[in-house]
Each structure stands twice: as structure tokens, then as C-alpha cells.
Amino acid sequence: MGMTRRGALLVTASSLLVGAVGCGAPETPGDTSGDTSGEVPQRPGRAVTLNVLDVAGNLQLTQGMIDEFVSKNPDVISRVTYSKAPAPELAGKIKAQQGADRVDIGLVLTGVDGLAAGIEQGLWVDVLPAFSDRLGGMRNYLEPAAAMQKLAGNAGVTVTYYPSGPLLEYLPSRLATPPTNAQALLAWAKANPKRFQYARPANSGPGRTFLMGLPYILGDSNPKDPTAGWDKTWAFLKELGQYVDYYPSGTTETMKNLANGTAHLIVSTTGWDINPRVLGTVPKDAKIATIDGFHWVTDAHYAVMPKGVSTDTQAAVLALLAFMLTPEQQAKAYDEGYFYPGPAVKDVQLTSAPQKSQDAIREFGRPEYDALISGNPTEVPLDAKSLVAAFSRWDREIGGGKVKQG
């Protein structure tokens, strides 16, 4: 299930979005303008159809939460539809709907990339501080998740969290001893051309994490400033790129390439290590390694509402998000390790997760993760403007000409 959903993110978004728009039911009579300036009620005047767009693979973690809310609250949400799209296409699609004054997507589930692009273009409703009283679960965030929430400004609400990476992943049958420092990685890539791989950062969590993690590993002057503070990082990536055959457009292809032998060493994260092995996409005996001096660059998934949705839809989404941030629902975020651990709030143990999640993590999880998570610094990703600048420069100077669709 997990890899199928992630693979779907690489499907062209236009057909999916047409489906989402086409099946959107009209809003409550008298509230069809999409004006967000009016007072948002505690509950919608009439149950709404909620169209959810996922550009982060987040539904793998949260669809169970959403479906349970809908089943328990048919007077708030009568029906929910789901669609998926690649993150780089999100802003353009939402902007097009807003320009046509027909915003039928009520909830977007996105990573830092889509969040950042939407903030830069002013696409999202400011949920905070106006509705903080309705989202009490936000006061129970884990400390790193709370830091990720600050990154979202007023627009996004953190719904899942994980420490992410960067990690390296390999198969012991093909690589006995992985490189464990930056210079050794360069030397290994030079000696093994076309065998190291990571996906385009703008459309890959591990690729993005690798990009943002290198400034800490290399000791750059300002890890938060990709324009003026990443001299060592950009030089390293250019040199490394000489030995990279191509950059896949998404992470799934790197996993498949690791399994089939096209790549012998790839960039990974905790979730991308565990879940593909659960699914059988990557052999169970795959191993992970860290690079000396690494910091976790944390990651989160966010819920955002596009400007232009009706006040009734906003009321329904706010009630849904409050439900999703309860510990009982957050336990579902363990999933099968896709965003390991997954919960964004405190005191959510694996023993509270569905049995399927418990079984998967116990079989495919790694005991060393607890020590790695507690023993290394955590850093929030770049802010929206800096992240967009980093993606643009990577596309322009590093790998844009070598990106291939899977």
C-alpha cells in the first residue's frame, strides 16, 4: 500500500485534480462564494463534501484518521474524496483554481516543499492565531515537531513528524563497507561511477534532507543560507555530480534501483529505510549508515487550507484537524514505518498503534534508531524563501539537466 501511494505522487497531477474538482459538491446554500473573510462557525451549517489533495504521501499516515472522523461526524463531513499530485505542481494548480474563483480543494496535505511554495505565493488561509483555541492538540507537540510548526508560520498545521535524515542506505551483498564521512563518499563515488544516487530535492524527502544536511556535515558558514552560506555544499555537490549518472524525479525510483543493482548506495531517511523493506521493494537485509558530523534535518507533514474555501469548509477542516491531533489518532501515524516514528504529539507509544503497525516496526525497525535520534542534533529545514532558493539553484547548477522521470 505504501509504495503504491508514494509512486502515485509521480503521476501527472492534471487528471487527478480534474477528478477532485469535478466531484466537489456545492457548498452550503448562501455560502458558495468561497469568501474566507466571514466568521467561521464552530460547525458547518450543513455537512460538506471535503476534497483532500495529498502531495506528500501523507494519506498513508492519516487517511485512517480522516475516514474515522467522517464516519463519526456525518453532520460535519458528508463525504470525502482523495487525490494526489507531485509537490512541484501544487502551487500552480491551487493558483489556477483561485484565479478561476472555483476552489474545490478544501484541504491540502503537504510537506515542507509544497508548504513553502504556497506561503511564498500567498495561497494558504492563515489558520493561526485565529483558530488556535480549536486546535488544542498543538499545545502537546513534541519539541522538534513544535519547531517544525514554527517553520509553518500561520498557515500550516503540523499533523505528522519524523527526524528524517540524511542517511545512506546500501545492500551488504554489494557494498561491504559504506563511506562514513564526506570525503570518503566523494572517493567512493569516483571509484564507483553511476552507483551513487539521490532524487531531485524538490520532489524527494531524502533528496531534500541530503541537500539541507550537507552544510552541517561540511561545516559551511551558514547552514540556513543557501545563497551566501553554502560555498562548501555547492562545491561538494558539483564534484559529486560528476559521478552521478542521473537524478530520478522521485524517491521511489532510487529504492527500486538499490534493489535491482543499478545503484549501490543511495540517500535515505528513517521512513524510507523501513517502509520499502516492509513492502518488499527493498530487501530486508539492507543497512543504513550515517555521515560523520551529521545533524538530523527534521521533517513534517502539514495541513493547509487554500484561500477561497468557504467558511463552512473551514469549520469542517478545523474540527477534523482537532480530531487528528489527539493521541489516539496520532498513534495511527506509525503506519508501517513510512514516516518513522510519525506522531507529532507527546506520549504516543508504539503499543497504542494498530497491530499491523506494531508488527511491521518490530520486524523491520532498527534498534540503533533510538540512539541515533537521541544522540544527534536536530535542525529544522530551511524557511520557505530559502528552500525555494535552494531548490532553484540545485536545478540550475547541479542536477536539473540530469533529472529523469521514472
mmCIF file with all atom_site columns, N, CA and C in Angstrom, residues 17-66:
data_model
loop_
_atom_site.group_PDB
_atom_site.id
_atom_site.type_symbol
_atom_site.label_atom_id
_atom_site.label_alt_id
_atom_site.label_comp_id
_atom_site.label_asym_id
_atom_site.label_entity_id
_atom_site.label_seq_id
_atom_site.pdbx_PDB_ins_code
_atom_site.Cartn_x
_atom_site.Cartn_y
_atom_site.Cartn_z
_atom_site.occupancy
_atom_site.B_iso_or_equiv
_atom_site.pdbx_formal_charge
_atom_site.auth_seq_id
_atom_site.auth_comp_id
_atom_site.auth_asym_id
_atom_site.auth_atom_id
_atom_site.pdbx_PDB_model_num
ATOM 1   N N  . LEU A 1 17 ? -6.391  16.140 -10.422 1.00 0.00 ? 17 LEU A N  1
ATOM 2   C CA . LEU A 1 17 ? -7.032  17.354 -9.949  1.00 0.00 ? 17 LEU A CA 1
ATOM 3   C C  . LEU A 1 17 ? -8.353  17.599 -10.647 1.00 0.00 ? 17 LEU A C  1
ATOM 4   N N  . VAL A 1 18 ? -8.426  17.233 -11.915 1.00 0.00 ? 18 VAL A N  1
ATOM 5   C CA . VAL A 1 18 ? -9.710  17.344 -12.596 1.00 0.00 ? 18 VAL A CA 1
ATOM 6   C C  . VAL A 1 18 ? -10.745 16.505 -11.874 1.00 0.00 ? 18 VAL A C  1
ATOM 7   N N  . GLY A 1 19 ? -10.334 15.300 -11.439 1.00 0.00 ? 19 GLY A N  1
ATOM 8   C CA . GLY A 1 19 ? -11.241 14.447 -10.689 1.00 0.00 ? 19 GLY A CA 1
ATOM 9   C C  . GLY A 1 19 ? -11.668 15.088 -9.397  1.00 0.00 ? 19 GLY A C  1
ATOM 10  N N  . ALA A 1 20 ? -10.708 15.728 -8.715  1.00 0.00 ? 20 ALA A N  1
ATOM 11  C CA . ALA A 1 20 ? -11.039 16.341 -7.438  1.00 0.00 ? 20 ALA A CA 1
ATOM 12  C C  . ALA A 1 20 ? -12.000 17.494 -7.627  1.00 0.00 ? 20 ALA A C  1
ATOM 13  N N  . VAL A 1 21 ? -11.783 18.284 -8.663  1.00 0.00 ? 21 VAL A N  1
ATOM 14  C CA . VAL A 1 21 ? -12.653 19.423 -8.914  1.00 0.00 ? 21 VAL A CA 1
ATOM 15  C C  . VAL A 1 21 ? -14.035 18.958 -9.356  1.00 0.00 ? 21 VAL A C  1
ATOM 16  N N  . GLY A 1 22 ? -14.026 17.938 -10.235 1.00 0.00 ? 22 GLY A N  1
ATOM 17  C CA . GLY A 1 22 ? -15.282 17.502 -10.806 1.00 0.00 ? 22 GLY A CA 1
ATOM 18  C C  . GLY A 1 22 ? -16.221 16.903 -9.792  1.00 0.00 ? 22 GLY A C  1
ATOM 19  N N  . CYS A 1 23 ? -15.699 16.266 -8.739  1.00 0.00 ? 23 CYS A N  1
ATOM 20  C CA . CYS A 1 23 ? -16.573 15.584 -7.800  1.00 0.00 ? 23 CYS A CA 1
ATOM 21  C C  . CYS A 1 23 ? -16.888 16.448 -6.596  1.00 0.00 ? 23 CYS A C  1
ATOM 22  N N  . GLY A 1 24 ? -16.452 17.679 -6.583  1.00 0.00 ? 24 GLY A N  1
ATOM 23  C CA . GLY A 1 24 ? -16.719 18.556 -5.453  1.00 0.00 ? 24 GLY A CA 1
ATOM 24  C C  . GLY A 1 24 ? -18.168 18.990 -5.415  1.00 0.00 ? 24 GLY A C  1
ATOM 25  N N  . ALA A 1 25 ? -18.850 18.727 -4.298  1.00 0.00 ? 25 ALA A N  1
ATOM 26  C CA . ALA A 1 25 ? -20.235 19.143 -4.173  1.00 0.00 ? 25 ALA A CA 1
ATOM 27  C C  . ALA A 1 25 ? -20.306 20.621 -3.854  1.00 0.00 ? 25 ALA A C  1
ATOM 28  N N  . PRO A 1 26 ? -21.398 21.294 -4.224  1.00 0.00 ? 26 PRO A N  1
ATOM 29  C CA . PRO A 1 26 ? -21.541 22.711 -3.891  1.00 0.00 ? 26 PRO A CA 1
ATOM 30  C C  . PRO A 1 26 ? -21.538 22.905 -2.386  1.00 0.00 ? 26 PRO A C  1
ATOM 31  N N  . GLU A 1 27 ? -21.100 24.066 -1.966  1.00 0.00 ? 27 GLU A N  1
ATOM 32  C CA . GLU A 1 27 ? -21.101 24.377 -0.548  1.00 0.00 ? 27 GLU A CA 1
ATOM 33  C C  . GLU A 1 27 ? -22.520 24.674 -0.069  1.00 0.00 ? 27 GLU A C  1
ATOM 34  N N  . THR A 1 28 ? -22.643 24.898 1.234   1.00 0.00 ? 28 THR A N  1
ATOM 35  C CA . THR A 1 28 ? -23.923 25.227 1.807   1.00 0.00 ? 28 THR A CA 1
ATOM 36  C C  . THR A 1 28 ? -24.557 26.397 1.083   1.00 0.00 ? 28 THR A C  1
ATOM 37  N N  . PRO A 1 29 ? -25.854 26.340 0.764   1.00 0.00 ? 29 PRO A N  1
ATOM 38  C CA . PRO A 1 29 ? -26.507 27.471 0.101   1.00 0.00 ? 29 PRO A CA 1
ATOM 39  C C  . PRO A 1 29 ? -26.278 28.751 0.872   1.00 0.00 ? 29 PRO A C  1
ATOM 40  N N  . GLY A 1 30 ? -26.018 29.801 0.143   1.00 0.00 ? 30 GLY A N  1
ATOM 41  C CA . GLY A 1 30 ? -25.727 31.081 0.767   1.00 0.00 ? 30 GLY A CA 1
ATOM 42  C C  . GLY A 1 30 ? -24.271 31.238 1.129   1.00 0.00 ? 30 GLY A C  1
ATOM 43  N N  . ASP A 1 31 ? -23.452 30.208 0.847   1.00 0.00 ? 31 ASP A N  1
ATOM 44  C CA . ASP A 1 31 ? -22.035 30.272 1.203   1.00 0.00 ? 31 ASP A CA 1
ATOM 45  C C  . ASP A 1 31 ? -21.203 29.677 0.079   1.00 0.00 ? 31 ASP A C  1
ATOM 46  N N  . THR A 1 32 ? -21.514 30.043 -1.137  1.00 0.00 ? 32 THR A N  1
ATOM 47  C CA . THR A 1 32 ? -20.833 29.475 -2.297  1.00 0.00 ? 32 THR A CA 1
ATOM 48  C C  . THR A 1 32 ? -19.771 30.388 -2.869  1.00 0.00 ? 32 THR A C  1
ATOM 49  N N  . SER A 1 33 ? -19.553 31.519 -2.276  1.00 0.00 ? 33 SER A N  1
ATOM 50  C CA . SER A 1 33 ? -18.617 32.480 -2.861  1.00 0.00 ? 33 SER A CA 1
ATOM 51  C C  . SER A 1 33 ? -17.169 32.125 -2.599  1.00 0.00 ? 33 SER A C  1
ATOM 52  N N  . GLY A 1 34 ? -16.934 31.282 -1.585  1.00 0.00 ? 34 GLY A N  1
ATOM 53  C CA . GLY A 1 34 ? -15.551 30.981 -1.229  1.00 0.00 ? 34 GLY A CA 1
ATOM 54  C C  . GLY A 1 34 ? -14.902 32.089 -0.426  1.00 0.00 ? 34 GLY A C  1
ATOM 55  N N  . ASP A 1 35 ? -15.659 33.055 0.057   1.00 0.00 ? 35 ASP A N  1
ATOM 56  C CA . ASP A 1 35 ? -15.119 34.171 0.824   1.00 0.00 ? 35 ASP A CA 1
ATOM 57  C C  . ASP A 1 35 ? -14.656 33.665 2.181   1.00 0.00 ? 35 ASP A C  1
ATOM 58  N N  . THR A 1 36 ? -13.407 33.912 2.529   1.00 0.00 ? 36 THR A N  1
ATOM 59  C CA . THR A 1 36 ? -12.868 33.461 3.811   1.00 0.00 ? 36 THR A CA 1
ATOM 60  C C  . THR A 1 36 ? -12.838 34.583 4.844   1.00 0.00 ? 36 THR A C  1
ATOM 61  N N  . SER A 1 37 ? -13.413 35.715 4.494   1.00 0.00 ? 37 SER A N  1
ATOM 62  C CA . SER A 1 37 ? -13.313 36.856 5.402   1.00 0.00 ? 37 SER A CA 1
ATOM 63  C C  . SER A 1 37 ? -14.385 36.824 6.483   1.00 0.00 ? 37 SER A C  1
ATOM 64  N N  . GLY A 1 38 ? -15.475 36.022 6.292   1.00 0.00 ? 38 GLY A N  1
ATOM 65  C CA . GLY A 1 38 ? -16.536 35.985 7.280   1.00 0.00 ? 38 GLY A CA 1
ATOM 66  C C  . GLY A 1 38 ? -16.156 35.157 8.486   1.00 0.00 ? 38 GLY A C  1
ATOM 67  N N  . GLU A 1 39 ? -17.008 35.177 9.498   1.00 0.00 ? 39 GLU A N  1
ATOM 68  C CA . GLU A 1 39 ? -16.761 34.425 10.716  1.00 0.00 ? 39 GLU A CA 1
ATOM 69  C C  . GLU A 1 39 ? -16.916 32.937 10.444  1.00 0.00 ? 39 GLU A C  1
ATOM 70  N N  . VAL A 1 40 ? -15.982 32.157 10.924  1.00 0.00 ? 40 VAL A N  1
ATOM 71  C CA . VAL A 1 40 ? -16.019 30.720 10.717  1.00 0.00 ? 40 VAL A CA 1
ATOM 72  C C  . VAL A 1 40 ? -16.768 30.081 11.880  1.00 0.00 ? 40 VAL A C  1
ATOM 73  N N  . PRO A 1 41 ? -17.858 29.375 11.596  1.00 0.00 ? 41 PRO A N  1
ATOM 74  C CA . PRO A 1 41 ? -18.634 28.772 12.688  1.00 0.00 ? 41 PRO A CA 1
ATOM 75  C C  . PRO A 1 41 ? -17.881 27.609 13.314  1.00 0.00 ? 41 PRO A C  1
ATOM 76  N N  . GLN A 1 42 ? -18.332 27.205 14.497  1.00 0.00 ? 42 GLN A N  1
ATOM 77  C CA . GLN A 1 42 ? -17.741 26.043 15.140  1.00 0.00 ? 42 GLN A CA 1
ATOM 78  C C  . GLN A 1 42 ? -18.016 24.773 14.352  1.00 0.00 ? 42 GLN A C  1
ATOM 79  N N  . ARG A 1 43 ? -19.176 24.715 13.737  1.00 0.00 ? 43 ARG A N  1
ATOM 80  C CA . ARG A 1 43 ? -19.555 23.582 12.901  1.00 0.00 ? 43 ARG A CA 1
ATOM 81  C C  . ARG A 1 43 ? -20.198 24.129 11.632  1.00 0.00 ? 43 ARG A C  1
ATOM 82  N N  . PRO A 1 44 ? -20.073 23.431 10.529  1.00 0.00 ? 44 PRO A N  1
ATOM 83  C CA . PRO A 1 44 ? -20.691 23.922 9.297   1.00 0.00 ? 44 PRO A CA 1
ATOM 84  C C  . PRO A 1 44 ? -22.210 23.939 9.399   1.00 0.00 ? 44 PRO A C  1
ATOM 85  N N  . GLY A 1 45 ? -22.830 24.850 8.659   1.00 0.00 ? 45 GLY A N  1
ATOM 86  C CA . GLY A 1 45 ? -24.284 24.923 8.656   1.00 0.00 ? 45 GLY A CA 1
ATOM 87  C C  . GLY A 1 45 ? -24.919 23.664 8.102   1.00 0.00 ? 45 GLY A C  1
ATOM 88  N N  . ARG A 1 46 ? -24.202 23.015 7.205   1.00 0.00 ? 46 ARG A N  1
ATOM 89  C CA . ARG A 1 46 ? -24.642 21.745 6.650   1.00 0.00 ? 46 ARG A CA 1
ATOM 90  C C  . ARG A 1 46 ? -23.393 20.933 6.329   1.00 0.00 ? 46 ARG A C  1
ATOM 91  N N  . ALA A 1 47 ? -23.498 19.626 6.424   1.00 0.00 ? 47 ALA A N  1
ATOM 92  C CA . ALA A 1 47 ? -22.338 18.784 6.169   1.00 0.00 ? 47 ALA A CA 1
ATOM 93  C C  . ALA A 1 47 ? -21.761 19.065 4.791   1.00 0.00 ? 47 ALA A C  1
ATOM 94  N N  . VAL A 1 48 ? -20.438 19.114 4.695   1.00 0.00 ? 48 VAL A N  1
ATOM 95  C CA . VAL A 1 48 ? -19.773 19.453 3.440   1.00 0.00 ? 48 VAL A CA 1
ATOM 96  C C  . VAL A 1 48 ? -19.128 18.213 2.830   1.00 0.00 ? 48 VAL A C  1
ATOM 97  N N  . THR A 1 49 ? -18.934 18.263 1.533   1.00 0.00 ? 49 THR A N  1
ATOM 98  C CA . THR A 1 49 ? -18.058 17.310 0.866   1.00 0.00 ? 49 THR A CA 1
ATOM 99  C C  . THR A 1 49 ? -16.658 17.888 0.915   1.00 0.00 ? 49 THR A C  1
ATOM 100 N N  . LEU A 1 50 ? -15.719 17.133 1.440   1.00 0.00 ? 50 LEU A N  1
ATOM 101 C CA . LEU A 1 50 ? -14.346 17.617 1.573   1.00 0.00 ? 50 LEU A CA 1
ATOM 102 C C  . LEU A 1 50 ? -13.456 16.916 0.558   1.00 0.00 ? 50 LEU A C  1
ATOM 103 N N  . ASN A 1 51 ? -12.856 17.703 -0.323  1.00 0.00 ? 51 ASN A N  1
ATOM 104 C CA . ASN A 1 51 ? -11.891 17.192 -1.287  1.00 0.00 ? 51 ASN A CA 1
ATOM 105 C C  . ASN A 1 51 ? -10.486 17.407 -0.736  1.00 0.00 ? 51 ASN A C  1
ATOM 106 N N  . VAL A 1 52 ? -9.742  16.329 -0.562  1.00 0.00 ? 52 VAL A N  1
ATOM 107 C CA . VAL A 1 52 ? -8.408  16.359 0.036   1.00 0.00 ? 52 VAL A CA 1
ATOM 108 C C  . VAL A 1 52 ? -7.376  16.079 -1.053  1.00 0.00 ? 52 VAL A C  1
ATOM 109 N N  . LEU A 1 53 ? -6.391  16.940 -1.151  1.00 0.00 ? 53 LEU A N  1
ATOM 110 C CA . LEU A 1 53 ? -5.281  16.752 -2.092  1.00 0.00 ? 53 LEU A CA 1
ATOM 111 C C  . LEU A 1 53 ? -4.008  16.478 -1.298  1.00 0.00 ? 53 LEU A C  1
ATOM 112 N N  . ASP A 1 54 ? -3.359  15.379 -1.611  1.00 0.00 ? 54 ASP A N  1
ATOM 113 C CA . ASP A 1 54 ? -2.135  14.958 -0.910  1.00 0.00 ? 54 ASP A CA 1
ATOM 114 C C  . ASP A 1 54 ? -0.956  15.059 -1.870  1.00 0.00 ? 54 ASP A C  1
ATOM 115 N N  . VAL A 1 55 ? 0.060   15.845 -1.502  1.00 0.00 ? 55 VAL A N  1
ATOM 116 C CA . VAL A 1 55 ? 1.263   15.954 -2.334  1.00 0.00 ? 55 VAL A CA 1
ATOM 117 C C  . VAL A 1 55 ? 2.501   15.459 -1.585  1.00 0.00 ? 55 VAL A C  1
ATOM 118 N N  . ALA A 1 56 ? 2.282   14.760 -0.468  1.00 0.00 ? 56 ALA A N  1
ATOM 119 C CA . ALA A 1 56 ? 3.411   14.348 0.375   1.00 0.00 ? 56 ALA A CA 1
ATOM 120 C C  . ALA A 1 56 ? 3.392   12.866 0.731   1.00 0.00 ? 56 ALA A C  1
ATOM 121 N N  . GLY A 1 57 ? 2.418   12.106 0.246   1.00 0.00 ? 57 GLY A N  1
ATOM 122 C CA . GLY A 1 57 ? 2.281   10.729 0.698   1.00 0.00 ? 57 GLY A CA 1
ATOM 123 C C  . GLY A 1 57 ? 1.704   10.648 2.093   1.00 0.00 ? 57 GLY A C  1
ATOM 124 N N  . ASN A 1 58 ? 1.131   11.752 2.573   1.00 0.00 ? 58 ASN A N  1
ATOM 125 C CA . ASN A 1 58 ? 0.674   11.811 3.952   1.00 0.00 ? 58 ASN A CA 1
ATOM 126 C C  . ASN A 1 58 ? -0.544  10.942 4.217   1.00 0.00 ? 58 ASN A C  1
ATOM 127 N N  . LEU A 1 59 ? -1.353  10.695 3.202   1.00 0.00 ? 59 LEU A N  1
ATOM 128 C CA . LEU A 1 59 ? -2.549  9.889  3.423   1.00 0.00 ? 59 LEU A CA 1
ATOM 129 C C  . LEU A 1 59 ? -2.209  8.495  3.932   1.00 0.00 ? 59 LEU A C  1
ATOM 130 N N  . GLN A 1 60 ? -1.032  8.033  3.629   1.00 0.00 ? 60 GLN A N  1
ATOM 131 C CA . GLN A 1 60 ? -0.610  6.733  4.147   1.00 0.00 ? 60 GLN A CA 1
ATOM 132 C C  . GLN A 1 60 ? -0.633  6.747  5.672   1.00 0.00 ? 60 GLN A C  1
ATOM 133 N N  . LEU A 1 61 ? -0.387  7.913  6.260   1.00 0.00 ? 61 LEU A N  1
ATOM 134 C CA . LEU A 1 61 ? -0.356  8.064  7.708   1.00 0.00 ? 61 LEU A CA 1
ATOM 135 C C  . LEU A 1 61 ? -1.693  8.504  8.276   1.00 0.00 ? 61 LEU A C  1
ATOM 136 N N  . THR A 1 62 ? -2.442  9.282  7.517   1.00 0.00 ? 62 THR A N  1
ATOM 137 C CA . THR A 1 62 ? -3.590  9.982  8.091   1.00 0.00 ? 62 THR A CA 1
ATOM 138 C C  . THR A 1 62 ? -4.945  9.615  7.502   1.00 0.00 ? 62 THR A C  1
ATOM 139 N N  . GLN A 1 63 ? -4.999  8.856  6.429   1.00 0.00 ? 63 GLN A N  1
ATOM 140 C CA . GLN A 1 63 ? -6.313  8.574  5.853   1.00 0.00 ? 63 GLN A CA 1
ATOM 141 C C  . GLN A 1 63 ? -7.206  7.834  6.842   1.00 0.00 ? 63 GLN A C  1
ATOM 142 N N  . GLY A 1 64 ? -6.615  6.957  7.627   1.00 0.00 ? 64 GLY A N  1
ATOM 143 C CA . GLY A 1 64 ? -7.407  6.271  8.643   1.00 0.00 ? 64 GLY A CA 1
ATOM 144 C C  . GLY A 1 64 ? -8.007  7.231  9.647   1.00 0.00 ? 64 GLY A C  1
ATOM 145 N N  . MET A 1 65 ? -7.252  8.268  10.011  1.00 0.00 ? 65 MET A N  1
ATOM 146 C CA . MET A 1 65 ? -7.773  9.291  10.928  1.00 0.00 ? 65 MET A CA 1
ATOM 147 C C  . MET A 1 65 ? -8.958  10.024 10.297  1.00 0.00 ? 65 MET A C  1
ATOM 148 N N  . ILE A 1 66 ? -8.779  10.416 9.031   1.00 0.00 ? 66 ILE A N  1
ATOM 149 C CA . ILE A 1 66 ? -9.813  11.186 8.345   1.00 0.00 ? 66 ILE A CA 1
ATOM 150 C C  . ILE A 1 66 ? -11.070 10.344 8.166   1.00 0.00 ? 66 ILE A C  1
#
